[in-house]
PDB file of C-alpha atoms and ligand atoms in Angstrom:
ATOM      1  CA  UNK K   1      91.889  82.628 111.603  1.00 87.00           C
ATOM      2  CA  UNK K   2      92.833  86.253 112.230  1.00 94.00           C
ATOM      3  CA  UNK K   3      94.294  88.367 109.440  1.00 97.00           C
ATOM      4  CA  UNK K   4      98.077  88.297 109.266  1.00 97.00           C
ATOM      5  CA  UNK K   5     100.173  91.239 108.145  1.00 97.00           C
ATOM      6  CA  UNK K   6     103.085  88.886 107.317  1.00 97.00           C
ATOM      7  CA  UNK K   7     100.896  86.792 105.008  1.00 97.00           C
ATOM      8  CA  UNK K   8      99.601  89.911 103.208  1.00 98.00           C
ATOM      9  CA  UNK K   9     103.195  91.090 102.665  1.00 98.00           C
ATOM     10  CA  UNK K  10     104.151  87.625 101.346  1.00 97.00           C
ATOM     11  CA  UNK K  11     101.556  87.922  98.541  1.00 98.00           C
ATOM     12  CA  UNK K  12     102.371  91.540  97.569  1.00 98.00           C
ATOM     13  CA  UNK K  13     104.348  92.015  94.338  1.00 96.00           C
ATOM     14  CA  UNK K  14     106.125  95.152  95.555  1.00 92.00           C
ATOM     15  CA  UNK K  15     105.974  94.938  99.345  1.00 90.00           C
ATOM     16  CA  UNK K  16     107.658  98.338  99.808  1.00 90.00           C
ATOM     17  CA  UNK K  17     104.702 100.206  98.271  1.00 96.00           C
ATOM     18  CA  UNK K  18     102.018  99.023 100.700  1.00 98.00           C
ATOM     19  CA  UNK K  19     102.584  98.952 104.470  1.00 98.00           C
ATOM     20  CA  UNK K  20      99.788  96.867 106.005  1.00 98.00           C
ATOM     21  CA  UNK K  21      98.676  96.998 109.611  1.00 98.00           C
ATOM     22  CA  UNK K  22      96.049  94.487 110.847  1.00 98.00           C
ATOM     23  CA  UNK K  23      93.707  95.250 113.739  1.00 98.00           C
ATOM     24  CA  UNK K  24      90.608  93.723 115.355  1.00 98.00           C
ATOM     25  CA  UNK K  25      87.521  95.916 115.696  1.00 98.00           C
ATOM     26  CA  UNK K  26      87.645  99.664 114.994  1.00 98.00           C
ATOM     27  CA  UNK K  27      85.008 102.357 114.391  1.00 98.00           C
ATOM     28  CA  UNK K  28      85.957 103.036 110.749  1.00 98.00           C
ATOM     29  CA  UNK K  29      89.271 102.360 108.995  1.00 98.00           C
ATOM     30  CA  UNK K  30      88.647 105.442 106.807  1.00 98.00           C
ATOM     31  CA  UNK K  31      88.369 107.659 109.890  1.00 98.00           C
ATOM     32  CA  UNK K  32      91.588 106.284 111.394  1.00 98.00           C
ATOM     33  CA  UNK K  33      93.587 106.538 108.152  1.00 98.00           C
ATOM     34  CA  UNK K  34      92.297 110.082 107.590  1.00 97.00           C
ATOM     35  CA  UNK K  35      93.753 110.973 110.998  1.00 96.00           C
ATOM     36  CA  UNK K  36      97.064 109.350 109.953  1.00 96.00           C
ATOM     37  CA  UNK K  37      97.046 111.431 106.779  1.00 95.00           C
ATOM     38  CA  UNK K  38      96.533 114.631 108.752  1.00 92.00           C
ATOM     39  CA  UNK K  39      99.491 113.766 110.977  1.00 91.00           C
ATOM     40  CA  UNK K  40     101.811 113.378 107.959  1.00 92.00           C
ATOM     41  CA  UNK K  41     101.929 109.586 107.404  1.00 95.00           C
ATOM     42  CA  UNK K  42     103.437 108.839 103.951  1.00 96.00           C
ATOM     43  CA  UNK K  43     101.511 107.234 101.065  1.00 97.00           C
ATOM     44  CA  UNK K  44     101.042 103.460 101.207  1.00 98.00           C
ATOM     45  CA  UNK K  45      99.831 103.015 104.799  1.00 98.00           C
ATOM     46  CA  UNK K  46      97.106 100.339 104.779  1.00 98.00           C
ATOM     47  CA  UNK K  47      94.855  99.610 107.743  1.00 98.00           C
ATOM     48  CA  UNK K  48      92.891  96.335 107.635  1.00 98.00           C
ATOM     49  CA  UNK K  49      90.273  95.559 110.301  1.00 98.00           C
ATOM     50  CA  UNK K  50      88.384  92.363 111.218  1.00 98.00           C
ATOM     51  CA  UNK K  51      85.198  94.380 111.839  1.00 98.00           C
ATOM     52  CA  UNK K  52      83.911  97.969 112.182  1.00 98.00           C
ATOM     53  CA  UNK K  53      81.366  99.504 114.517  1.00 98.00           C
ATOM     54  CA  UNK K  54      80.777 102.630 112.382  1.00 98.00           C
ATOM     55  CA  UNK K  55      81.602 101.646 108.787  1.00 98.00           C
ATOM     56  CA  UNK K  56      80.623 104.440 106.410  1.00 97.00           C
ATOM     57  CA  UNK K  57      79.266 104.425 102.846  1.00 95.00           C
ATOM     58  CA  UNK K  58      78.479 107.329 100.536  1.00 90.00           C
ATOM     59  CA  UNK K  59      76.160 110.161 101.569  1.00 85.00           C
ATOM     60  CA  UNK K  60      76.347 109.356 105.255  1.00 87.00           C
ATOM     61  CA  UNK K  61      75.040 105.820 104.814  1.00 93.00           C
ATOM     62  CA  UNK K  62      76.179 102.905 106.974  1.00 97.00           C
ATOM     63  CA  UNK K  63      78.349 100.051 105.732  1.00 98.00           C
ATOM     64  CA  UNK K  64      77.510  97.010 107.851  1.00 98.00           C
ATOM     65  CA  UNK K  65      80.878  95.511 108.845  1.00 98.00           C
ATOM     66  CA  UNK K  66      80.674  92.250 110.856  1.00 97.00           C
ATOM     67  CA  UNK K  67      83.445  89.627 111.208  1.00 95.00           C
ATOM     68  CA  UNK K  68      84.206  87.439 108.122  1.00 94.00           C
ATOM     69  CA  UNK K  69      84.807  90.434 105.867  1.00 97.00           C
ATOM     70  CA  UNK K  70      87.656  92.687 104.803  1.00 98.00           C
ATOM     71  CA  UNK K  71      87.510  96.347 105.848  1.00 98.00           C
ATOM     72  CA  UNK K  72      90.534  98.286 104.705  1.00 98.00           C
ATOM     73  CA  UNK K  73      91.709 101.818 103.898  1.00 98.00           C
ATOM     74  CA  UNK K  74      94.796 102.924 101.984  1.00 98.00           C
ATOM     75  CA  UNK K  75      96.426 106.340 102.324  1.00 98.00           C
ATOM     76  CA  UNK K  76      97.265 107.927  98.958  1.00 97.00           C
ATOM     77  CA  UNK K  77      99.078 111.164  98.186  1.00 95.00           C
ATOM     78  CA  UNK K  78      98.419 111.502  94.445  1.00 93.00           C
ATOM     79  CA  UNK K  79     100.641 113.891  92.506  1.00 89.00           C
ATOM     80  CA  UNK K  80      98.007 114.179  89.753  1.00 87.00           C
ATOM     81  CA  UNK K  81      95.288 116.843  89.364  1.00 83.00           C
ATOM     82  CA  UNK K  82      92.143 116.607  91.530  1.00 82.00           C
ATOM     83  CA  UNK K  83      90.224 115.790  88.309  1.00 85.00           C
ATOM     84  CA  UNK K  84      92.441 112.796  87.599  1.00 90.00           C
ATOM     85  CA  UNK K  85      92.214 111.734  91.256  1.00 91.00           C
ATOM     86  CA  UNK K  86      88.464 111.190  90.662  1.00 93.00           C
ATOM     87  CA  UNK K  87      89.551 108.054  88.820  1.00 96.00           C
ATOM     88  CA  UNK K  88      90.763 106.423  92.040  1.00 97.00           C
ATOM     89  CA  UNK K  89      87.338 104.925  92.887  1.00 97.00           C
ATOM     90  CA  UNK K  90      86.637 103.394  89.434  1.00 97.00           C
ATOM     91  CA  UNK K  91      90.225 102.117  89.233  1.00 98.00           C
ATOM     92  CA  UNK K  92      89.779 100.459  92.636  1.00 98.00           C
ATOM     93  CA  UNK K  93      86.510  98.913  91.401  1.00 98.00           C
ATOM     94  CA  UNK K  94      88.385  97.333  88.461  1.00 98.00           C
ATOM     95  CA  UNK K  95      91.099  96.027  90.810  1.00 98.00           C
ATOM     96  CA  UNK K  96      88.554  94.509  93.240  1.00 98.00           C
ATOM     97  CA  UNK K  97      86.309  92.908  90.588  1.00 98.00           C
ATOM     98  CA  UNK K  98      89.252  91.433  88.669  1.00 98.00           C
ATOM     99  CA  UNK K  99      90.907  90.162  91.855  1.00 98.00           C
ATOM    100  CA  UNK K 100      87.708  88.511  93.175  1.00 98.00           C
ATOM    101  CA  UNK K 101      87.089  86.758  89.848  1.00 98.00           C
ATOM    102  CA  UNK K 102      90.726  85.636  89.557  1.00 98.00           C
ATOM    103  CA  UNK K 103      90.785  84.084  93.040  1.00 98.00           C
ATOM    104  CA  UNK K 104      87.223  82.776  93.472  1.00 97.00           C
ATOM    105  CA  UNK K 105      86.478  81.691  89.901  1.00 96.00           C
ATOM    106  CA  UNK K 106      83.052  83.447  90.118  1.00 96.00           C
ATOM    107  CA  UNK K 107      82.291  86.538  88.048  1.00 98.00           C
ATOM    108  CA  UNK K 108      82.297  89.820  89.927  1.00 98.00           C
ATOM    109  CA  UNK K 109      80.767  92.866  88.187  1.00 98.00           C
ATOM    110  CA  UNK K 110      80.780  96.613  88.768  1.00 98.00           C
ATOM    111  CA  UNK K 111      77.609  98.548  89.546  1.00 97.00           C
ATOM    112  CA  UNK K 112      78.470 102.103  88.535  1.00 95.00           C
ATOM    113  CA  UNK K 113      80.355 103.582  90.079  1.00 91.00           C
ATOM    114  CA  UNK K 114      81.565 102.171  93.381  1.00 93.00           C
ATOM    115  CA  UNK K 115      79.919  98.825  94.109  1.00 97.00           C
ATOM    116  CA  UNK K 116      80.872  95.233  93.243  1.00 98.00           C
ATOM    117  CA  UNK K 117      78.136  92.658  92.706  1.00 98.00           C
ATOM    118  CA  UNK K 118      78.114  88.861  92.320  1.00 98.00           C
ATOM    119  CA  UNK K 119      74.962  87.076  91.123  1.00 97.00           C
ATOM    120  CA  UNK K 120      72.933  90.261  91.619  1.00 96.00           C
ATOM    121  CA  UNK K 121      74.082  90.880  95.189  1.00 97.00           C
ATOM    122  CA  UNK K 122      76.395  93.547  96.524  1.00 98.00           C
ATOM    123  CA  UNK K 123      79.591  92.020  97.908  1.00 98.00           C
ATOM    124  CA  UNK K 124      81.722  95.166  98.118  1.00 98.00           C
ATOM    125  CA  UNK K 125      81.485  98.933  98.465  1.00 98.00           C
ATOM    126  CA  UNK K 126      84.231 101.490  97.863  1.00 98.00           C
ATOM    127  CA  UNK K 127      84.470 104.941  99.428  1.00 97.00           C
ATOM    128  CA  UNK K 128      87.243 107.410  98.538  1.00 96.00           C
ATOM    129  CA  UNK K 129      87.494 110.498 100.714  1.00 95.00           C
ATOM    130  CA  UNK K 130      89.758 113.383  99.690  1.00 92.00           C
ATOM    131  CA  UNK K 131      91.341 116.041 101.839  1.00 89.00           C
ATOM    132  CA  UNK K 132      92.166 119.252  99.970  1.00 82.00           C
ATOM    133  CA  UNK K 133      95.038 121.629 100.643  1.00 72.00           C
ATOM    134  CA  UNK K 134      93.271 124.959 101.163  1.00 62.00           C
ATOM    135  CA  UNK K 135      95.920 127.358  99.849  1.00 58.00           C
ATOM    136  CA  UNK K 136      96.242 125.780  96.389  1.00 60.00           C
ATOM    137  CA  UNK K 137      93.042 123.697  96.207  1.00 60.00           C
ATOM    138  CA  UNK K 138      95.361 120.814  95.281  1.00 65.00           C
ATOM    139  CA  UNK K 139      94.828 117.363  96.699  1.00 71.00           C
ATOM    140  CA  UNK K 140      96.615 116.846  99.988  1.00 89.00           C
ATOM    141  CA  UNK K 141      95.720 113.175 100.335  1.00 95.00           C
ATOM    142  CA  UNK K 142      92.991 110.641  99.694  1.00 96.00           C
ATOM    143  CA  UNK K 143      91.744 107.705 101.753  1.00 98.00           C
ATOM    144  CA  UNK K 144      90.586 104.783  99.647  1.00 98.00           C
ATOM    145  CA  UNK K 145      88.279 102.531 101.687  1.00 98.00           C
ATOM    146  CA  UNK K 146      87.099  99.101 100.566  1.00 98.00           C
ATOM    147  CA  UNK K 147      84.628  96.831 102.386  1.00 98.00           C
ATOM    148  CA  UNK K 148      84.147  93.234 101.196  1.00 98.00           C
ATOM    149  CA  UNK K 149      81.764  90.515 102.396  1.00 98.00           C
ATOM    150  CA  UNK K 150      83.984  87.425 102.157  1.00 98.00           C
ATOM    151  CA  UNK K 151      81.663  84.858 103.807  1.00 96.00           C
ATOM    152  CA  UNK K 152      78.255  85.365 105.361  1.00 94.00           C
ATOM    153  CA  UNK K 153      78.408  86.625 108.936  1.00 93.00           C
ATOM    154  CA  UNK K 154      77.289  84.183 111.650  1.00 89.00           C
ATOM    155  CA  UNK K 155      73.497  84.351 111.824  1.00 90.00           C
ATOM    156  CA  UNK K 156      73.307  85.840 108.296  1.00 93.00           C
ATOM    157  CA  UNK K 157      73.236  89.456 107.137  1.00 95.00           C
ATOM    158  CA  UNK K 158      71.184  91.875 109.247  1.00 95.00           C
ATOM    159  CA  UNK K 159      67.611  92.708 108.193  1.00 96.00           C
ATOM    160  CA  UNK K 160      68.397  96.113 106.673  1.00 95.00           C
ATOM    161  CA  UNK K 161      70.663  94.624 103.972  1.00 97.00           C
ATOM    162  CA  UNK K 162      69.338  91.070 103.656  1.00 96.00           C
ATOM    163  CA  UNK K 163      67.809  91.755 100.208  1.00 96.00           C
ATOM    164  CA  UNK K 164      70.912  93.525  98.881  1.00 96.00           C
ATOM    165  CA  UNK K 165      74.028  91.943 100.356  1.00 98.00           C
ATOM    166  CA  UNK K 166      75.845  88.814  99.239  1.00 98.00           C
ATOM    167  CA  UNK K 167      79.217  87.244  99.966  1.00 98.00           C
ATOM    168  CA  UNK K 168      82.002  85.819  97.820  1.00 98.00           C
ATOM    169  CA  UNK K 169      81.515  82.491  99.656  1.00 97.00           C
ATOM    170  CA  UNK K 170      77.784  82.163 100.312  1.00 90.00           C
ATOM    171  CA  UNK K 171      77.424  78.652 101.622  1.00 83.00           C
ATOM    172  CA  UNK K 172      80.938  77.635 102.586  1.00 84.00           C
ATOM    173  CA  UNK K 173      83.967  78.959 104.366  1.00 88.00           C
ATOM    174  CA  UNK K 174      86.599  80.814 102.383  1.00 94.00           C
ATOM    175  CA  UNK K 175      89.802  78.822 101.738  1.00 94.00           C
ATOM    176  CA  UNK K 176      92.673  79.278 104.167  1.00 95.00           C
ATOM    177  CA  UNK K 177      94.578  82.548 103.651  1.00 96.00           C
ATOM    178  CA  UNK K 178      91.949  83.703 101.125  1.00 98.00           C
ATOM    179  CA  UNK K 179      91.525  87.117 102.740  1.00 98.00           C
ATOM    180  CA  UNK K 180      95.261  87.858 102.751  1.00 98.00           C
ATOM    181  CA  UNK K 181      95.594  86.684  99.128  1.00 98.00           C
ATOM    182  CA  UNK K 182      92.640  88.798  98.036  1.00 98.00           C
ATOM    183  CA  UNK K 183      93.939  91.884  99.838  1.00 98.00           C
ATOM    184  CA  UNK K 184      97.341  91.539  98.124  1.00 98.00           C
ATOM    185  CA  UNK K 185      95.803  90.757  94.713  1.00 98.00           C
ATOM    186  CA  UNK K 186      93.643  93.901  94.922  1.00 98.00           C
ATOM    187  CA  UNK K 187      96.588  96.171  95.754  1.00 98.00           C
ATOM    188  CA  UNK K 188      98.886  94.505  93.192  1.00 98.00           C
ATOM    189  CA  UNK K 189      96.312  95.326  90.502  1.00 98.00           C
ATOM    190  CA  UNK K 190      95.425  98.765  91.893  1.00 98.00           C
ATOM    191  CA  UNK K 191      99.018 100.030  92.191  1.00 98.00           C
ATOM    192  CA  UNK K 192      99.893  99.110  88.608  1.00 96.00           C
ATOM    193  CA  UNK K 193      96.926 101.233  87.360  1.00 97.00           C
ATOM    194  CA  UNK K 194      97.477 104.023  89.930  1.00 97.00           C
ATOM    195  CA  UNK K 195     100.945 104.660  88.449  1.00 94.00           C
ATOM    196  CA  UNK K 196      99.211 105.971  85.300  1.00 94.00           C
ATOM    197  CA  UNK K 197      95.608 106.892  86.048  1.00 95.00           C
ATOM    198  CA  UNK K 198      95.156 108.327  82.542  1.00 93.00           C
ATOM    199  CA  UNK K 199      95.957 105.005  80.803  1.00 96.00           C
ATOM    200  CA  UNK K 200      93.224 104.567  78.173  1.00 95.00           C
ATOM    201  CA  UNK K 201      93.074 100.799  78.802  1.00 97.00           C
ATOM    202  CA  UNK K 202      91.512 101.351  82.264  1.00 98.00           C
ATOM    203  CA  UNK K 203      88.065 102.475  80.971  1.00 98.00           C
ATOM    204  CA  UNK K 204      88.076  99.411  78.684  1.00 98.00           C
ATOM    205  CA  UNK K 205      88.753  97.141  81.654  1.00 98.00           C
ATOM    206  CA  UNK K 206      85.972  98.942  83.584  1.00 98.00           C
ATOM    207  CA  UNK K 207      83.472  98.515  80.720  1.00 98.00           C
ATOM    208  CA  UNK K 208      84.324  94.797  80.447  1.00 98.00           C
ATOM    209  CA  UNK K 209      83.230  94.383  84.088  1.00 98.00           C
ATOM    210  CA  UNK K 210      80.258  96.760  84.064  1.00 97.00           C
ATOM    211  CA  UNK K 211      76.823  95.286  84.798  1.00 96.00           C
ATOM    212  CA  UNK K 212      75.084  98.482  83.621  1.00 94.00           C
ATOM    213  CA  UNK K 213      74.417  98.251  79.837  1.00 95.00           C
ATOM    214  CA  UNK K 214      70.729  97.787  79.070  1.00 95.00           C
ATOM    215  CA  UNK K 215      69.617  97.839  82.724  1.00 95.00           C
ATOM    216  CA  UNK K 216      66.423  99.683  83.679  1.00 96.00           C
ATOM    217  CA  UNK K 217      67.312 102.035  86.515  1.00 95.00           C
ATOM    218  CA  UNK K 218      65.912 104.823  88.660  1.00 94.00           C
ATOM    219  CA  UNK K 219      68.200 107.855  88.826  1.00 93.00           C
ATOM    220  CA  UNK K 220      67.929 109.550  92.206  1.00 91.00           C
ATOM    221  CA  UNK K 221      69.410 113.020  91.946  1.00 81.00           C
ATOM    222  CA  UNK K 222      68.265 113.821  95.461  1.00 69.00           C
ATOM    223  CA  UNK K 223      68.744 110.608  97.438  1.00 60.00           C
ATOM    224  CA  UNK K 224      67.084 111.962 100.597  1.00 60.00           C
ATOM    225  CA  UNK K 225      63.847 113.017  98.898  1.00 64.00           C
ATOM    226  CA  UNK K 226      63.582 109.704  97.047  1.00 65.00           C
ATOM    227  CA  UNK K 227      62.644 111.629  93.872  1.00 75.00           C
ATOM    228  CA  UNK K 228      63.686 109.534  90.895  1.00 88.00           C
ATOM    229  CA  UNK K 229      63.636 109.418  87.119  1.00 93.00           C
ATOM    230  CA  UNK K 230      63.314 106.203  85.117  1.00 94.00           C
ATOM    231  CA  UNK K 231      66.060 105.517  82.583  1.00 96.00           C
ATOM    232  CA  UNK K 232      67.974 102.849  80.719  1.00 97.00           C
ATOM    233  CA  UNK K 233      71.719 102.634  81.318  1.00 97.00           C
ATOM    234  CA  UNK K 234      73.701 102.655  78.071  1.00 97.00           C
ATOM    235  CA  UNK K 235      77.443 102.619  78.696  1.00 97.00           C
ATOM    236  CA  UNK K 236      80.285 104.111  80.723  1.00 97.00           C
ATOM    237  CA  UNK K 237      82.415 106.706  78.914  1.00 97.00           C
ATOM    238  CA  UNK K 238      86.193 107.223  79.060  1.00 97.00           C
ATOM    239  CA  UNK K 239      85.813 109.577  82.057  1.00 95.00           C
ATOM    240  CA  UNK K 240      83.738 106.983  83.921  1.00 96.00           C
ATOM    241  CA  UNK K 241      80.507 108.955  83.408  1.00 96.00           C
ATOM    242  CA  UNK K 242      77.379 106.793  83.002  1.00 97.00           C
ATOM    243  CA  UNK K 243      75.398 107.532  79.839  1.00 97.00           C
ATOM    244  CA  UNK K 244      71.667 106.976  80.336  1.00 97.00           C
ATOM    245  CA  UNK K 245      68.599 107.339  78.090  1.00 97.00           C
ATOM    246  CA  UNK K 246      65.320 108.631  79.524  1.00 95.00           C
ATOM    247  CA  UNK K 247      61.850 107.575  78.335  1.00 92.00           C
ATOM    248  CA  UNK K 248      61.520 110.759  76.216  1.00 94.00           C
ATOM    249  CA  UNK K 249      64.597 109.682  74.214  1.00 96.00           C
ATOM    250  CA  UNK K 250      67.004 112.263  75.638  1.00 96.00           C
ATOM    251  CA  UNK K 251      70.361 111.100  76.926  1.00 97.00           C
ATOM    252  CA  UNK K 252      72.479 112.379  79.783  1.00 96.00           C
ATOM    253  CA  UNK K 253      75.939 111.602  81.132  1.00 96.00           C
ATOM    254  CA  UNK K 254      75.809 111.152  84.891  1.00 95.00           C
ATOM    255  CA  UNK K 255      78.809 112.059  87.018  1.00 91.00           C
ATOM    256  CA  UNK K 256      79.665 109.982  90.065  1.00 82.00           C
ATOM    257  CA  UNK K 257      78.903 111.782  93.292  1.00 75.00           C
ATOM    258  CA  UNK K 258      75.851 113.568  91.923  1.00 72.00           C
ATOM    259  CA  UNK K 259      73.415 110.700  91.889  1.00 84.00           C
ATOM    260  CA  UNK K 260      72.346 107.356  93.350  1.00 87.00           C
ATOM    261  CA  UNK K 261      71.006 104.500  91.235  1.00 90.00           C
ATOM    262  CA  UNK K 262      68.497 101.736  91.895  1.00 91.00           C
ATOM    263  CA  UNK K 263      67.935  98.770  89.597  1.00 91.00           C
ATOM    264  CA  UNK K 264      64.343  98.227  88.457  1.00 85.00           C
ATOM    265  CA  UNK K 265      64.818  94.593  87.441  1.00 78.00           C
TER     266      UNK K 265
HETATM  267  P1  LIG I 301      74.538 104.275  95.103  1.00 87.38           P
HETATM  268  O1  LIG I 301      76.002 104.500  95.321  1.00 87.38           O
HETATM  269  O2  LIG I 301      74.172 104.274  93.658  1.00 87.38           O
HETATM  270  O3  LIG I 301      73.686 105.185  95.889  1.00 87.38           O
HETATM  271  P2  LIG I 301      74.195 102.100  97.032  1.00 87.38           P
HETATM  272  O4  LIG I 301      72.801 101.917  97.472  1.00 87.38           O
HETATM  273  O5  LIG I 301      75.005 100.859  96.953  1.00 87.38           O
HETATM  274  O6  LIG I 301      74.264 102.783  95.602  1.00 87.38           O
HETATM  275  P3  LIG I 301      76.217 103.156  98.658  1.00 87.38           P
HETATM  276  O7  LIG I 301      76.315 104.426  99.448  1.00 87.38           O
HETATM  277  O8  LIG I 301      77.227 102.907  97.599  1.00 87.38           O
HETATM  278  O9  LIG I 301      74.789 103.086  98.026  1.00 87.38           O
HETATM  279  O10 LIG I 301      76.275 101.989  99.693  1.00 87.38           O
HETATM  280  C1  LIG I 301      75.645 102.064 100.961  1.00 87.38           C
HETATM  281  C2  LIG I 301      74.522 101.037 100.974  1.00 87.38           C
HETATM  282  O11 LIG I 301      75.089  99.728 100.898  1.00 87.38           O
HETATM  283  C3  LIG I 301      73.720 101.008 102.247  1.00 87.38           C
HETATM  284  O12 LIG I 301      72.703 101.948 102.190  1.00 87.38           O
HETATM  285  C4  LIG I 301      73.205  99.570 102.275  1.00 87.38           C
HETATM  286  O13 LIG I 301      72.049  99.447 101.478  1.00 87.38           O
HETATM  287  C5  LIG I 301      74.283  98.780 101.574  1.00 87.38           C
HETATM  288  N1  LIG I 301      75.167  98.049 102.489  1.00 87.38           N
HETATM  289  C6  LIG I 301      75.570  98.396 103.736  1.00 87.38           C
HETATM  290  N2  LIG I 301      76.392  97.467 104.244  1.00 87.38           N
HETATM  291  C7  LIG I 301      76.539  96.513 103.292  1.00 87.38           C
HETATM  292  C8  LIG I 301      77.275  95.305 103.217  1.00 87.38           C
HETATM  293  N3  LIG I 301      78.052  94.859 104.190  1.00 87.38           N
HETATM  294  N4  LIG I 301      77.167  94.590 102.070  1.00 87.38           N
HETATM  295  C9  LIG I 301      76.395  94.985 101.051  1.00 87.38           C
HETATM  296  N5  LIG I 301      75.669  96.120 101.066  1.00 87.38           N
HETATM  297  C10 LIG I 301      75.749  96.883 102.166  1.00 87.38           C
HETATM  298  C1  LIG I 302      79.549 102.025  99.872  1.00 87.38           C
HETATM  299  O1  LIG I 302      79.059 100.898  99.804  1.00 87.38           O
HETATM  300  O2  LIG I 302      78.982 103.061  99.567  1.00 87.38           O
HETATM  301  C2  LIG I 302      80.945 102.224 100.310  1.00 87.38           C
HETATM  302  C3  LIG I 302      81.280 101.426 101.517  1.00 87.38           C
HETATM  303  C4  LIG I 302      82.730 101.567 101.900  1.00 87.38           C
HETATM  304  C5  LIG I 302      83.043 100.722 103.083  1.00 87.38           C
HETATM  305  C6  LIG I 302      84.505 100.720 103.436  1.00 87.38           C
HETATM  306  S1  LIG I 302      84.876  99.527 104.673  1.00 87.38           S
HETATM  307  C7  LIG I 302      86.455 100.209 104.901  1.00 87.38           C
HETATM  308  C8  LIG I 302      86.279 101.709 104.858  1.00 87.38           C
HETATM  309  N1  LIG I 302      85.891 102.233 106.146  1.00 87.38           N
HETATM  310  C9  LIG I 302      84.678 102.797 106.118  1.00 87.38           C
HETATM  311  O3  LIG I 302      84.110 103.322 107.095  1.00 87.38           O
HETATM  312  N2  LIG I 302      84.153 102.710 104.887  1.00 87.38           N
HETATM  313  C10 LIG I 302      85.063 102.035 103.963  1.00 87.38           C
END
C-alpha cells in the first residue's frame, strides 16, 4: 500500500508541528526540501518518498533507495547556535532507534554517529544538511534526511550493499500501516527532544542505544585515501564525540564529520 499523509497525521501527537507530504519517486528528498527552504517554506515541512533515484549519504556517497523503505526529509529552522544545531543528527538517531524498537520489538542500535543497525546490519542512515546565513554566519535552516529499509526490496539488496544492509522486517512483510506509524513515532520523539537540544538526558539516551563501547574499529580520517588507524571505541561523551583508544594507549575524542569508521569484528 502507498504511504498516506492522512494516516501519518493521525498518528502524530502534535499534528500542527509536522506538515507531511507523500510522493512517489523523486531524486532526493533532501534536495527538494533544501529548495523549499531556500524559497522560504516554514519549519515543519516533511517530504516522504516511496523511492529515490539519487539518494545521498555523507561525503558524496549514495544511499540506495528502492521501494519498501521510508525516505524522508524535514525542514528545520533552529533558533539555537550552530554548535547546538550539530546535535540534530544524534538526536534524530535516538528518535529513530527508540521508535524502531518500540514498534518492531527488535533492538535497534546506533553506530556513531548517524547510522542505525539491527543484528549487525545497517537499516537506516541519517544526513543533516545545513544552510548558513552569510551575513551573520547563523543557521538559516537545516534539512534532516532519514532513510530506512523497512522490508527487503524485491530481488534483495543490490550487490554493493548486500554485506552491509538489513531491514526491520527481513523475511516478512511489515504490518499494515507500519510505515506511517513509524514515521509519526520518529517525529513525536524527535520534536520533544528538539525543543531543548541541550537537555542532559539526551546523551544518556544516546549512550543507552550505542553499539560502540568495546568495538575494534578502523578510524578513517581521509575516507577517500582509505588510510586508517586501528582503535578501540570507548564511549560517547556529552557532546556526542566518540572517545577512542589507540594501540599505543593514547586516547582521542573524534568529532562527527571529521572521520568515517569501519568495524573490525
Ligand atoms: P561512516 O558514516 O562512519 O562513514 P557509513 O559507511 O555508514 O559510515 P555513510 O555515509 O553514513 O557511511 O553511509 C553511506 C553508506 O551506506 C554507503 O557507502 C553504503 O555502504 C551504505 N548504504 C547505502 N545505501 C544503503 C541502504 N539502503 N541501507 C544500508 N546501507 C546503505
Ligand atoms: C547515510 O547513510 O550516510 C545517510 C543516508 C541518508 C539518506 C536519507 S534518505 C532521505 C534523505 N534524502 C537523501 O538523499 N538522503 C537522506
